[in-house]
mmCIF file of C-alpha atoms and ligand atoms in Angstrom:
data_model
loop_
_atom_site.group_PDB
_atom_site.id
_atom_site.type_symbol
_atom_site.label_atom_id
_atom_site.label_comp_id
_atom_site.label_asym_id
_atom_site.label_seq_id
_atom_site.Cartn_x
_atom_site.Cartn_y
_atom_site.Cartn_z
ATOM 1 C CA MET A 1 -24.297 22.063 -14.225
ATOM 2 C CA SER A 2 -24.449 21.940 -17.788
ATOM 3 C CA PHE A 3 -27.147 20.419 -19.474
ATOM 4 C CA ARG A 4 -25.134 17.281 -20.421
ATOM 5 C CA GLU A 5 -23.931 17.119 -16.681
ATOM 6 C CA SER A 6 -27.600 17.283 -15.476
ATOM 7 C CA ILE A 7 -29.103 14.870 -18.104
ATOM 8 C CA SER A 8 -26.217 12.785 -17.151
ATOM 9 C CA ASN A 9 -26.936 13.023 -13.345
ATOM 10 C CA GLN A 10 -30.161 11.998 -13.580
ATOM 11 C CA TYR A 11 -29.033 8.920 -15.616
ATOM 12 C CA GLN A 12 -26.897 7.674 -12.676
ATOM 13 C CA GLN A 13 -29.960 8.526 -10.136
ATOM 14 C CA ARG A 14 -32.292 6.067 -12.110
ATOM 15 C CA LEU A 15 -29.423 3.299 -11.447
ATOM 16 C CA ASP A 16 -28.744 3.902 -8.090
ATOM 17 C CA SER A 17 -32.355 3.669 -6.975
ATOM 18 C CA GLY A 18 -32.788 0.150 -9.092
ATOM 19 C CA LEU A 19 -35.205 2.131 -11.751
ATOM 20 C CA LEU A 20 -32.961 2.515 -14.787
ATOM 21 C CA ARG A 21 -34.508 1.223 -18.296
ATOM 22 C CA GLU A 22 -32.878 -1.209 -19.872
ATOM 23 C CA LEU A 23 -33.715 -2.390 -23.855
ATOM 24 C CA LYS A 24 -33.104 -6.250 -24.386
ATOM 25 C CA THR A 25 -33.123 -7.398 -28.174
ATOM 26 C CA VAL A 26 -35.271 -9.999 -28.384
ATOM 27 C CA GLU A 27 -33.978 -12.000 -31.724
ATOM 28 C CA SER A 28 -36.682 -14.229 -33.010
ATOM 29 C CA ALA A 29 -40.490 -13.834 -34.014
ATOM 30 C CA GLN A 30 -43.127 -12.979 -31.222
ATOM 31 C CA GLY A 31 -44.457 -15.969 -29.558
ATOM 32 C CA VAL A 32 -44.762 -18.086 -26.119
ATOM 33 C CA ILE A 33 -41.276 -19.001 -27.095
ATOM 34 C CA VAL A 34 -38.648 -16.419 -27.785
ATOM 35 C CA ASN A 35 -35.106 -15.472 -28.347
ATOM 36 C CA ARG A 36 -33.095 -13.573 -26.070
ATOM 37 C CA GLY A 37 -29.546 -13.514 -25.553
ATOM 38 C CA GLY A 38 -28.699 -16.322 -27.330
ATOM 39 C CA ARG A 39 -31.212 -18.330 -25.349
ATOM 40 C CA GLN A 40 -35.116 -19.792 -25.916
ATOM 41 C CA LEU A 41 -37.276 -17.799 -23.002
ATOM 42 C CA ILE A 42 -40.733 -18.529 -22.186
ATOM 43 C CA ASN A 43 -42.620 -15.711 -22.613
ATOM 44 C CA PHE A 44 -45.204 -14.440 -19.878
ATOM 45 C CA SER A 45 -44.594 -10.537 -20.362
ATOM 46 C CA SER A 46 -46.194 -10.309 -24.106
ATOM 47 C CA ASN A 47 -49.088 -8.913 -25.078
ATOM 48 C CA ASP A 48 -49.705 -11.189 -27.403
ATOM 49 C CA TYR A 49 -53.059 -12.998 -25.637
ATOM 50 C CA LEU A 50 -54.545 -14.745 -28.314
ATOM 51 C CA GLY A 51 -50.932 -15.765 -30.205
ATOM 52 C CA LEU A 52 -52.008 -14.271 -33.557
ATOM 53 C CA ALA A 53 -48.642 -11.409 -34.103
ATOM 54 C CA ASN A 54 -46.518 -14.842 -35.410
ATOM 55 C CA SER A 55 -49.402 -16.648 -36.820
ATOM 56 C CA ASP A 56 -49.851 -18.670 -40.425
ATOM 57 C CA GLU A 57 -53.123 -16.566 -41.308
ATOM 58 C CA LEU A 58 -52.124 -13.086 -40.534
ATOM 59 C CA LYS A 59 -48.768 -13.406 -42.634
ATOM 60 C CA ALA A 60 -50.770 -14.813 -45.102
ATOM 61 C CA ALA A 61 -52.946 -11.579 -45.049
ATOM 62 C CA ALA A 62 -49.730 -9.030 -45.058
ATOM 63 C CA GLN A 63 -47.784 -11.074 -47.620
ATOM 64 C CA GLU A 64 -50.695 -10.934 -49.621
ATOM 65 C CA ALA A 65 -51.935 -7.215 -49.344
ATOM 66 C CA VAL A 66 -47.950 -6.180 -50.148
ATOM 67 C CA THR A 67 -48.477 -8.433 -53.502
ATOM 68 C CA LYS A 68 -51.358 -5.888 -53.782
ATOM 69 C CA TRP A 69 -51.117 -2.611 -52.082
ATOM 70 C CA GLY A 70 -47.379 -2.076 -51.447
ATOM 71 C CA VAL A 71 -45.596 -1.488 -48.283
ATOM 72 C CA GLY A 72 -46.392 2.887 -47.519
ATOM 73 C CA ALA A 73 -49.802 4.501 -47.563
ATOM 74 C CA ALA A 74 -47.958 7.448 -48.877
ATOM 75 C CA ALA A 75 -50.518 10.249 -47.367
ATOM 76 C CA SER A 76 -52.325 11.119 -44.489
ATOM 77 C CA HIS A 77 -55.808 10.195 -44.556
ATOM 78 C CA LEU A 78 -57.448 13.267 -45.414
ATOM 79 C CA VAL A 79 -54.945 13.823 -48.273
ATOM 80 C CA CYS A 80 -54.748 10.405 -49.948
ATOM 81 C CA GLY A 81 -53.773 7.968 -47.504
ATOM 82 C CA HIS A 82 -57.159 6.676 -47.178
ATOM 83 C CA GLN A 83 -57.346 3.348 -49.163
ATOM 84 C CA SER A 84 -59.789 0.199 -49.739
ATOM 85 C CA PRO A 85 -57.915 -1.172 -46.616
ATOM 86 C CA HIS A 86 -58.496 1.535 -44.585
ATOM 87 C CA GLU A 87 -61.947 2.001 -45.045
ATOM 88 C CA SER A 88 -63.120 -1.614 -45.211
ATOM 89 C CA LEU A 89 -61.419 -2.480 -42.375
ATOM 90 C CA GLU A 90 -63.161 0.973 -40.077
ATOM 91 C CA SER A 91 -66.541 -0.605 -41.480
ATOM 92 C CA ASP A 92 -65.606 -4.206 -39.440
ATOM 93 C CA ILE A 93 -64.717 -2.533 -36.667
ATOM 94 C CA ALA A 94 -67.652 -0.313 -36.351
ATOM 95 C CA THR A 95 -69.773 -4.173 -37.079
ATOM 96 C CA PHE A 96 -68.035 -5.553 -34.544
ATOM 97 C CA VAL A 97 -68.330 -3.452 -31.150
ATOM 98 C CA ASP A 98 -71.969 -2.804 -32.757
ATOM 99 C CA ALA A 99 -70.808 1.013 -33.002
ATOM 100 C CA GLU A 100 -72.692 3.602 -35.731
ATOM 101 C CA LYS A 101 -69.178 4.674 -36.644
ATOM 102 C CA ALA A 102 -65.058 4.012 -36.021
ATOM 103 C CA ILE A 103 -61.905 5.788 -36.981
ATOM 104 C CA VAL A 104 -58.445 3.736 -36.936
ATOM 105 C CA PHE A 105 -55.576 5.665 -35.748
ATOM 106 C CA SER A 106 -51.953 4.886 -36.175
ATOM 107 C CA SER A 107 -51.560 3.356 -32.546
ATOM 108 C CA GLY A 108 -53.247 3.052 -29.391
ATOM 109 C CA TYR A 109 -51.352 6.380 -27.980
ATOM 110 C CA MET A 110 -51.759 8.214 -30.657
ATOM 111 C CA ALA A 111 -55.460 7.558 -30.636
ATOM 112 C CA ASN A 112 -55.316 8.502 -26.602
ATOM 113 C CA LEU A 113 -53.475 11.622 -28.070
ATOM 114 C CA ALA A 114 -56.499 12.512 -29.581
ATOM 115 C CA VAL A 115 -59.954 12.405 -28.089
ATOM 116 C CA PRO A 116 -59.800 14.634 -25.051
ATOM 117 C CA SER A 117 -58.234 17.610 -27.108
ATOM 118 C CA ALA A 118 -60.693 16.915 -30.250
ATOM 119 C CA PHE A 119 -63.166 17.314 -27.872
ATOM 120 C CA LEU A 120 -62.477 19.525 -24.797
ATOM 121 C CA SER A 121 -61.283 22.938 -24.760
ATOM 122 C CA ARG A 122 -59.984 25.375 -22.130
ATOM 123 C CA HIS A 123 -63.236 25.613 -19.867
ATOM 124 C CA ASP A 124 -63.885 21.787 -19.913
ATOM 125 C CA LEU A 125 -62.859 19.089 -17.289
ATOM 126 C CA LEU A 126 -61.202 15.593 -18.188
ATOM 127 C CA LEU A 127 -61.433 13.472 -15.343
ATOM 128 C CA GLN A 128 -59.317 10.071 -14.927
ATOM 129 C CA ASP A 129 -59.466 7.248 -12.745
ATOM 130 C CA LYS A 130 -55.884 7.574 -10.923
ATOM 131 C CA LEU A 131 -54.260 4.351 -12.891
ATOM 132 C CA ASN A 132 -55.517 5.159 -16.389
ATOM 133 C CA HIS A 133 -52.482 4.480 -18.624
ATOM 134 C CA ALA A 134 -50.109 7.160 -19.348
ATOM 135 C CA SER A 135 -51.462 7.700 -22.398
ATOM 136 C CA LEU A 136 -54.202 8.838 -20.973
ATOM 137 C CA ILE A 137 -52.412 10.751 -18.443
ATOM 138 C CA ASP A 138 -50.419 12.432 -21.300
ATOM 139 C CA ALA A 139 -53.674 13.163 -22.935
ATOM 140 C CA GLY A 140 -54.508 15.277 -19.815
ATOM 141 C CA LEU A 141 -51.435 17.344 -20.198
ATOM 142 C CA LEU A 142 -51.903 18.022 -23.964
ATOM 143 C CA CYS A 143 -55.778 19.022 -23.833
ATOM 144 C CA ARG A 144 -56.092 22.583 -22.575
ATOM 145 C CA ALA A 145 -59.721 21.206 -20.444
ATOM 146 C CA SER A 146 -59.368 21.136 -16.617
ATOM 147 C CA ALA A 147 -57.825 17.715 -15.408
ATOM 148 C CA LYS A 148 -59.020 16.128 -12.199
ATOM 149 C CA ARG A 149 -58.110 12.251 -10.984
ATOM 150 C CA TYR A 150 -60.388 10.273 -8.748
ATOM 151 C CA ARG A 151 -59.308 7.427 -6.838
ATOM 152 C CA HIS A 152 -58.394 3.421 -8.630
ATOM 153 C CA LEU A 153 -62.131 2.001 -9.922
ATOM 154 C CA ASP A 154 -64.482 4.585 -6.696
ATOM 155 C CA VAL A 155 -67.438 5.902 -9.220
ATOM 156 C CA ASP A 156 -68.479 7.367 -5.661
ATOM 157 C CA HIS A 157 -65.544 9.784 -6.045
ATOM 158 C CA ALA A 158 -65.568 10.276 -9.770
ATOM 159 C CA ALA A 159 -69.492 10.927 -8.598
ATOM 160 C CA GLU A 160 -68.343 14.057 -6.073
ATOM 161 C CA LEU A 161 -65.978 15.159 -8.114
ATOM 162 C CA ILE A 162 -68.784 16.063 -11.372
ATOM 163 C CA LYS A 163 -71.079 17.154 -8.821
ATOM 164 C CA GLN A 164 -68.485 19.591 -7.717
ATOM 165 C CA ALA A 165 -67.695 20.737 -10.998
ATOM 166 C CA ASP A 166 -69.314 23.761 -13.066
ATOM 167 C CA GLU A 167 -67.081 23.439 -16.529
ATOM 168 C CA PRO A 168 -69.594 22.946 -19.374
ATOM 169 C CA HIS A 169 -69.064 19.991 -20.681
ATOM 170 C CA LEU A 170 -67.047 16.995 -18.933
ATOM 171 C CA MET A 171 -65.267 14.061 -20.346
ATOM 172 C CA LEU A 172 -64.431 10.898 -17.907
ATOM 173 C CA ALA A 173 -61.911 8.401 -18.654
ATOM 174 C CA THR A 174 -60.810 5.081 -17.717
ATOM 175 C CA ASP A 175 -58.991 2.219 -18.690
ATOM 176 C CA GLY A 176 -61.294 -0.870 -19.502
ATOM 177 C CA VAL A 177 -58.853 -2.934 -18.180
ATOM 178 C CA PHE A 178 -56.110 -1.617 -16.373
ATOM 179 C CA SER A 179 -52.695 -2.312 -17.616
ATOM 180 C CA MET A 180 -50.552 -2.887 -14.886
ATOM 181 C CA ASN A 181 -53.299 -4.346 -12.450
ATOM 182 C CA GLY A 182 -54.976 -6.763 -15.335
ATOM 183 C CA ASN A 183 -58.265 -5.367 -12.450
ATOM 184 C CA VAL A 184 -61.644 -4.271 -15.059
ATOM 185 C CA ALA A 185 -63.424 -0.829 -14.654
ATOM 186 C CA GLU A 186 -66.961 0.050 -13.276
ATOM 187 C CA VAL A 187 -67.857 0.697 -16.726
ATOM 188 C CA LYS A 188 -71.395 -0.285 -16.170
ATOM 189 C CA ALA A 189 -71.529 2.760 -13.194
ATOM 190 C CA LEU A 190 -69.556 4.415 -15.450
ATOM 191 C CA ALA A 191 -71.910 4.825 -17.859
ATOM 192 C CA LYS A 192 -74.186 5.179 -15.767
ATOM 193 C CA LEU A 193 -72.818 8.705 -14.317
ATOM 194 C CA CYS A 194 -72.154 9.796 -17.754
ATOM 195 C CA ASP A 195 -75.148 9.884 -19.450
ATOM 196 C CA HIS A 196 -76.683 13.034 -19.393
ATOM 197 C CA GLU A 197 -75.963 15.713 -21.974
ATOM 198 C CA ASN A 198 -72.348 17.204 -20.565
ATOM 199 C CA ARG A 199 -71.148 14.318 -20.166
ATOM 200 C CA LEU A 200 -69.000 11.995 -22.231
ATOM 201 C CA LEU A 201 -67.381 8.361 -21.153
ATOM 202 C CA LEU A 202 -64.152 7.192 -23.131
ATOM 203 C CA VAL A 203 -63.296 3.347 -22.305
ATOM 204 C CA ASP A 204 -59.780 2.637 -23.295
ATOM 205 C CA ASP A 205 -59.657 -0.597 -24.132
ATOM 206 C CA ALA A 206 -56.117 -1.958 -25.378
ATOM 207 C CA HIS A 207 -56.349 -4.944 -22.798
ATOM 208 C CA GLY A 208 -60.313 -5.782 -23.290
ATOM 209 C CA PHE A 209 -60.598 -6.097 -26.721
ATOM 210 C CA GLY A 210 -60.519 -9.299 -28.641
ATOM 211 C CA VAL A 211 -60.106 -10.444 -25.064
ATOM 212 C CA LEU A 212 -62.913 -9.606 -22.654
ATOM 213 C CA GLY A 213 -67.237 -10.078 -23.744
ATOM 214 C CA GLU A 214 -69.204 -12.776 -25.502
ATOM 215 C CA ASN A 215 -67.615 -11.921 -29.007
ATOM 216 C CA GLY A 216 -64.629 -10.192 -28.306
ATOM 217 C CA ALA A 217 -65.328 -6.937 -28.285
ATOM 218 C CA GLY A 218 -64.788 -5.875 -24.882
ATOM 219 C CA THR A 219 -64.838 -4.447 -21.338
ATOM 220 C CA LEU A 220 -68.189 -2.902 -22.856
ATOM 221 C CA GLU A 221 -69.638 -5.861 -23.939
ATOM 222 C CA GLN A 222 -68.838 -8.157 -20.702
ATOM 223 C CA ALA A 223 -70.876 -5.375 -19.174
ATOM 224 C CA GLY A 224 -74.135 -5.247 -21.247
ATOM 225 C CA LEU A 225 -72.714 -1.847 -23.357
ATOM 226 C CA LYS A 226 -72.176 -0.373 -26.461
ATOM 227 C CA PRO A 227 -70.251 2.281 -27.434
ATOM 228 C CA THR A 228 -73.542 4.604 -28.782
ATOM 229 C CA GLY A 229 -74.583 7.354 -27.209
ATOM 230 C CA GLN A 230 -71.971 8.994 -24.534
ATOM 231 C CA THR A 231 -69.967 6.615 -25.051
ATOM 232 C CA LEU A 232 -66.603 6.328 -26.975
ATOM 233 C CA MET A 233 -64.227 3.096 -26.759
ATOM 234 C CA ILE A 234 -61.179 3.067 -27.984
ATOM 235 C CA GLY A 235 -59.480 -0.608 -28.894
ATOM 236 C CA THR A 236 -55.792 -1.391 -30.120
ATOM 237 C CA LEU A 237 -55.302 -3.547 -32.776
ATOM 238 C CA SER A 238 -51.568 -4.432 -31.392
ATOM 239 C CA LYS A 239 -52.229 -6.522 -27.990
ATOM 240 C CA ALA A 240 -55.478 -9.264 -28.554
ATOM 241 C CA VAL A 241 -55.289 -8.582 -31.989
ATOM 242 C CA GLY A 242 -51.472 -9.120 -32.862
ATOM 243 C CA SER A 243 -51.381 -6.961 -35.863
ATOM 244 C CA PHE A 244 -50.911 -2.546 -34.967
ATOM 245 C CA GLY A 245 -52.622 1.057 -35.150
ATOM 246 C CA ALA A 246 -55.708 1.388 -32.841
ATOM 247 C CA PHE A 247 -59.488 3.027 -32.767
ATOM 248 C CA VAL A 248 -62.088 5.389 -31.873
ATOM 249 C CA ALA A 249 -65.776 3.681 -32.051
ATOM 250 C CA GLY A 250 -68.983 5.804 -31.842
ATOM 251 C CA ASP A 251 -71.798 7.620 -32.956
ATOM 252 C CA SER A 252 -70.857 9.394 -35.999
ATOM 253 C CA ILE A 253 -71.437 12.420 -34.435
ATOM 254 C CA TRP A 254 -68.354 11.607 -32.329
ATOM 255 C CA ILE A 255 -66.437 9.902 -35.108
ATOM 256 C CA ASP A 256 -67.376 13.143 -37.966
ATOM 257 C CA HIS A 257 -65.337 15.403 -35.135
ATOM 258 C CA LEU A 258 -62.475 13.553 -34.602
ATOM 259 C CA ILE A 259 -61.942 14.029 -38.922
ATOM 260 C CA GLN A 260 -62.342 16.912 -38.079
ATOM 261 C CA HIS A 261 -59.993 18.321 -34.964
ATOM 262 C CA ALA A 262 -57.961 15.180 -34.675
ATOM 263 C CA ARG A 263 -54.846 16.330 -34.666
ATOM 264 C CA PRO A 264 -53.004 12.785 -34.382
ATOM 265 C CA TYR A 265 -55.258 11.690 -36.907
ATOM 266 C CA ILE A 266 -55.185 14.591 -39.109
ATOM 267 C CA TYR A 267 -51.144 15.397 -39.184
ATOM 268 C CA THR A 268 -49.769 11.608 -39.133
ATOM 269 C CA THR A 269 -49.480 9.095 -42.595
ATOM 270 C CA ALA A 270 -52.257 6.259 -42.377
ATOM 271 C CA LEU A 271 -51.311 3.133 -41.703
ATOM 272 C CA PRO A 272 -49.403 0.356 -44.071
ATOM 273 C CA PRO A 273 -52.071 -1.231 -45.876
ATOM 274 C CA ALA A 274 -50.535 -4.873 -45.674
ATOM 275 C CA ILE A 275 -51.245 -3.909 -41.893
ATOM 276 C CA VAL A 276 -54.415 -2.769 -42.253
ATOM 277 C CA GLU A 277 -55.266 -6.302 -43.767
ATOM 278 C CA ALA A 278 -53.478 -8.340 -41.367
ATOM 279 C CA THR A 279 -56.043 -6.427 -38.889
ATOM 280 C CA ARG A 280 -58.704 -7.348 -40.813
ATOM 281 C CA ALA A 281 -58.021 -10.775 -41.006
ATOM 282 C CA SER A 282 -57.752 -11.129 -37.355
ATOM 283 C CA LEU A 283 -60.028 -10.167 -36.447
ATOM 284 C CA CYS A 284 -62.121 -12.641 -38.133
ATOM 285 C CA MET A 285 -60.034 -15.045 -35.833
ATOM 286 C CA ILE A 286 -60.724 -13.096 -32.636
ATOM 287 C CA ARG A 287 -64.939 -13.054 -32.916
ATOM 288 C CA GLU A 288 -64.778 -17.114 -33.068
ATOM 289 C CA PRO A 289 -64.217 -17.852 -29.436
ATOM 290 C CA SER A 290 -62.132 -20.392 -29.413
ATOM 291 C CA ARG A 291 -58.668 -18.906 -28.395
ATOM 292 C CA ARG A 292 -60.568 -16.844 -26.237
ATOM 293 C CA GLU A 293 -61.878 -19.762 -24.511
ATOM 294 C CA LYS A 294 -58.339 -21.447 -24.053
ATOM 295 C CA LEU A 295 -56.950 -17.834 -23.154
ATOM 296 C CA HIS A 296 -59.530 -17.711 -19.974
ATOM 297 C CA GLU A 297 -59.124 -21.597 -19.142
ATOM 298 C CA ASN A 298 -54.676 -20.799 -18.770
ATOM 299 C CA VAL A 299 -55.609 -17.400 -16.977
ATOM 300 C CA ALA A 300 -57.593 -19.430 -14.095
ATOM 301 C CA LEU A 301 -55.350 -21.889 -14.338
ATOM 302 C CA PHE A 302 -52.258 -19.861 -13.720
ATOM 303 C CA ARG A 303 -54.227 -18.265 -11.028
ATOM 304 C CA ASN A 304 -55.350 -21.587 -9.473
ATOM 305 C CA VAL A 305 -52.175 -23.000 -9.308
ATOM 306 C CA ALA A 306 -50.351 -20.153 -8.203
ATOM 307 C CA THR A 307 -52.661 -19.491 -5.563
ATOM 308 C CA GLU A 308 -52.328 -23.069 -4.054
ATOM 309 C CA ASN A 309 -48.729 -22.435 -3.903
ATOM 310 C CA GLY A 310 -49.149 -19.479 -1.519
ATOM 311 C CA VAL A 311 -48.272 -16.917 -4.673
ATOM 312 C CA GLU A 312 -50.420 -13.994 -3.248
ATOM 313 C CA LEU A 313 -51.830 -12.350 -6.852
ATOM 314 C CA LEU A 314 -53.329 -9.227 -7.217
ATOM 315 C CA ASP A 315 -56.839 -9.707 -7.910
ATOM 316 C CA SER A 316 -57.693 -9.854 -11.552
ATOM 317 C CA GLN A 317 -59.498 -12.315 -14.052
ATOM 318 C CA THR A 318 -58.129 -10.892 -16.887
ATOM 319 C CA PRO A 319 -54.465 -12.765 -18.365
ATOM 320 C CA ILE A 320 -53.020 -9.109 -16.260
ATOM 321 C CA GLN A 321 -51.645 -11.512 -13.245
ATOM 322 C CA SER A 322 -49.448 -9.078 -11.302
ATOM 323 C CA VAL A 323 -47.290 -10.255 -7.872
ATOM 324 C CA VAL A 324 -45.896 -7.332 -6.188
ATOM 325 C CA PHE A 325 -42.925 -6.626 -4.544
ATOM 326 C CA GLY A 326 -42.644 -3.575 -3.497
ATOM 327 C CA SER A 327 -38.863 -2.607 -4.388
ATOM 328 C CA PRO A 328 -38.060 -1.750 -7.198
ATOM 329 C CA THR A 329 -34.723 -4.136 -6.671
ATOM 330 C CA ASP A 330 -36.210 -6.716 -5.362
ATOM 331 C CA ALA A 331 -38.526 -7.344 -8.564
ATOM 332 C CA VAL A 332 -36.291 -6.562 -10.876
ATOM 333 C CA HIS A 333 -33.863 -9.568 -9.012
ATOM 334 C CA ALA A 334 -37.351 -11.816 -9.232
ATOM 335 C CA SER A 335 -37.240 -10.881 -12.712
ATOM 336 C CA GLU A 336 -33.713 -12.104 -13.314
ATOM 337 C CA ARG A 337 -33.779 -15.363 -11.793
ATOM 338 C CA LEU A 338 -36.694 -16.252 -13.786
ATOM 339 C CA GLU A 339 -35.014 -15.406 -16.842
ATOM 340 C CA ARG A 340 -31.527 -17.813 -15.179
ATOM 341 C CA GLN A 341 -34.442 -20.621 -15.426
ATOM 342 C CA GLY A 342 -35.740 -19.509 -19.297
ATOM 343 C CA PHE A 343 -38.909 -17.357 -18.395
ATOM 344 C CA LEU A 344 -39.453 -14.005 -20.093
ATOM 345 C CA VAL A 345 -41.864 -11.882 -17.169
ATOM 346 C CA VAL A 346 -39.857 -8.407 -17.028
ATOM 347 C CA ALA A 347 -40.518 -6.465 -14.086
ATOM 348 C CA ILE A 348 -42.410 -3.176 -13.667
ATOM 349 C CA ARG A 349 -41.332 -0.447 -11.572
ATOM 350 C CA PRO A 350 -42.243 3.102 -11.021
ATOM 351 C CA PRO A 351 -43.318 5.701 -12.833
ATOM 352 C CA THR A 352 -44.897 3.496 -15.080
ATOM 353 C CA VAL A 353 -46.557 2.335 -11.430
ATOM 354 C CA PRO A 354 -46.744 3.801 -7.978
ATOM 355 C CA GLU A 355 -44.275 4.127 -5.735
ATOM 356 C CA GLY A 356 -43.767 1.336 -3.197
ATOM 357 C CA THR A 357 -45.349 -1.292 -6.017
ATOM 358 C CA SER A 358 -42.743 -2.841 -7.992
ATOM 359 C CA ARG A 359 -44.505 -6.236 -9.374
ATOM 360 C CA LEU A 360 -43.195 -9.045 -11.813
ATOM 361 C CA ARG A 361 -46.357 -8.682 -14.641
ATOM 362 C CA ILE A 362 -46.952 -11.549 -16.017
ATOM 363 C CA THR A 363 -49.378 -12.273 -19.512
ATOM 364 C CA LEU A 364 -50.883 -15.067 -20.284
ATOM 365 C CA SER A 365 -51.782 -16.144 -23.922
ATOM 366 C CA ALA A 366 -53.966 -18.872 -25.005
ATOM 367 C CA ALA A 367 -50.989 -20.543 -26.869
ATOM 368 C CA HIS A 368 -48.960 -20.782 -23.634
ATOM 369 C CA GLU A 369 -49.344 -24.839 -22.851
ATOM 370 C CA THR A 370 -50.843 -26.358 -19.261
ATOM 371 C CA SER A 371 -47.062 -27.621 -18.534
ATOM 372 C CA GLN A 372 -45.306 -23.934 -19.393
ATOM 373 C CA ILE A 373 -47.602 -22.425 -16.903
ATOM 374 C CA GLU A 374 -47.285 -25.632 -14.006
ATOM 375 C CA ARG A 375 -43.507 -24.598 -14.307
ATOM 376 C CA LEU A 376 -43.973 -20.996 -14.014
ATOM 377 C CA VAL A 377 -45.324 -21.602 -10.828
ATOM 378 C CA GLU A 378 -42.985 -23.719 -9.823
ATOM 379 C CA ALA A 379 -40.548 -21.263 -10.605
ATOM 380 C CA LEU A 380 -42.087 -18.377 -8.849
ATOM 381 C CA VAL A 381 -42.311 -20.706 -5.799
ATOM 382 C CA ALA A 382 -39.035 -21.034 -5.386
HETATM 383 C C1 PLP B 401 -50.794 -0.521 -24.570
HETATM 384 C C2 PLP B 401 -52.053 0.801 -24.406
HETATM 385 C C3 PLP B 401 -52.548 1.460 -24.825
HETATM 386 C C4 PLP B 401 -51.398 2.393 -25.921
HETATM 387 O O1 PLP B 401 -51.355 1.607 -27.527
HETATM 388 P P1 PLP B 401 -50.135 1.159 -28.795
HETATM 389 O O2 PLP B 401 -51.258 0.839 -29.285
HETATM 390 O O3 PLP B 401 -49.660 0.383 -27.871
HETATM 391 O O4 PLP B 401 -50.161 2.405 -28.628
HETATM 392 C C5 PLP B 401 -52.761 2.788 -24.277
HETATM 393 N N1 PLP B 401 -54.025 2.567 -23.209
HETATM 394 C C6 PLP B 401 -54.000 1.135 -22.352
HETATM 395 C C7 PLP B 401 -54.516 1.063 -21.521
HETATM 396 C C8 PLP B 401 -52.608 0.506 -22.599
HETATM 397 O O5 PLP B 401 -52.191 -0.531 -22.448
#
């Protein structure tokens, strides 16, 4: 079989098994209402949890910064791309999450790729939750350490694997909020497990930062912890923050090492300074509790109305709410049916989720109105 035939067969196989991924263009700015296929849809698929991506405040900050700083950062951080906005953002983030130091990456995917390979060598061990985000799984492929996965949320299993390990250094990596189930890692127990000189805990809080905790600092804050000692936190700036980029926060000793060794930091251009300024504006906004409170009210409303109407949901108290169908075609049909009724709810299928757990992944935003949430549940019931 030729190379072309083999690629073409793989495409056909995906199509036949209902697993083909399709790009569908959104013809408007992001928000609760978006245009797709010439129609207005109520959006329940975005990670813009606080409705900030297209907010006046972030737009104004970005516009003002474009005038002052231009568009491109023109070089990597260590050459000459690290500008005053980047420096200020790193210190703003460190203050926000109560860490000694923070370093900004171009995306969460890159931050996740960077951390295990910067700290672990061939003789070490990377231990991960079975349902960690794809970027952490890829990080395991990139770093030379041995890799093991423990059963989802199972701290005892993680402890058992740690007990068996004879590697000199061990990193345990977990999503803070799991991106497809919306449930939260047992970070307190995991931090206790890693409070040991040879172990490091990495919490990827892409969906917790800006959403959980009294000040919105995320899963660690909610658990009464912070990124210090043997704990490192990754946060994305592209979800609740409504902007773009990511960070790693922790004690200076770890962050200084990343500046020396994190290849996805060293060998890429720094973020556009205007995006960085928009992010800084957003950090001021997300610290303020009103949007977060509204978001949690919307999550509670959705769960109450859905449960009252017999819609079965996964156990999640975060804005990520999943309705599992099992078969990929059932999930896709449900998504298409909702789209005909004016809702954008994307179906998530393997390999993003495990085989047999294809689902509608519904995400709530502080910007949703009560009637929009009630109408979604009506459509789900039908
Ligand atoms: C979205 C996501 C990422 C990637 O972040 P980007 O900034 O979009 O690259 C990493 N980890 C988790 C858990 C995510 O959900």
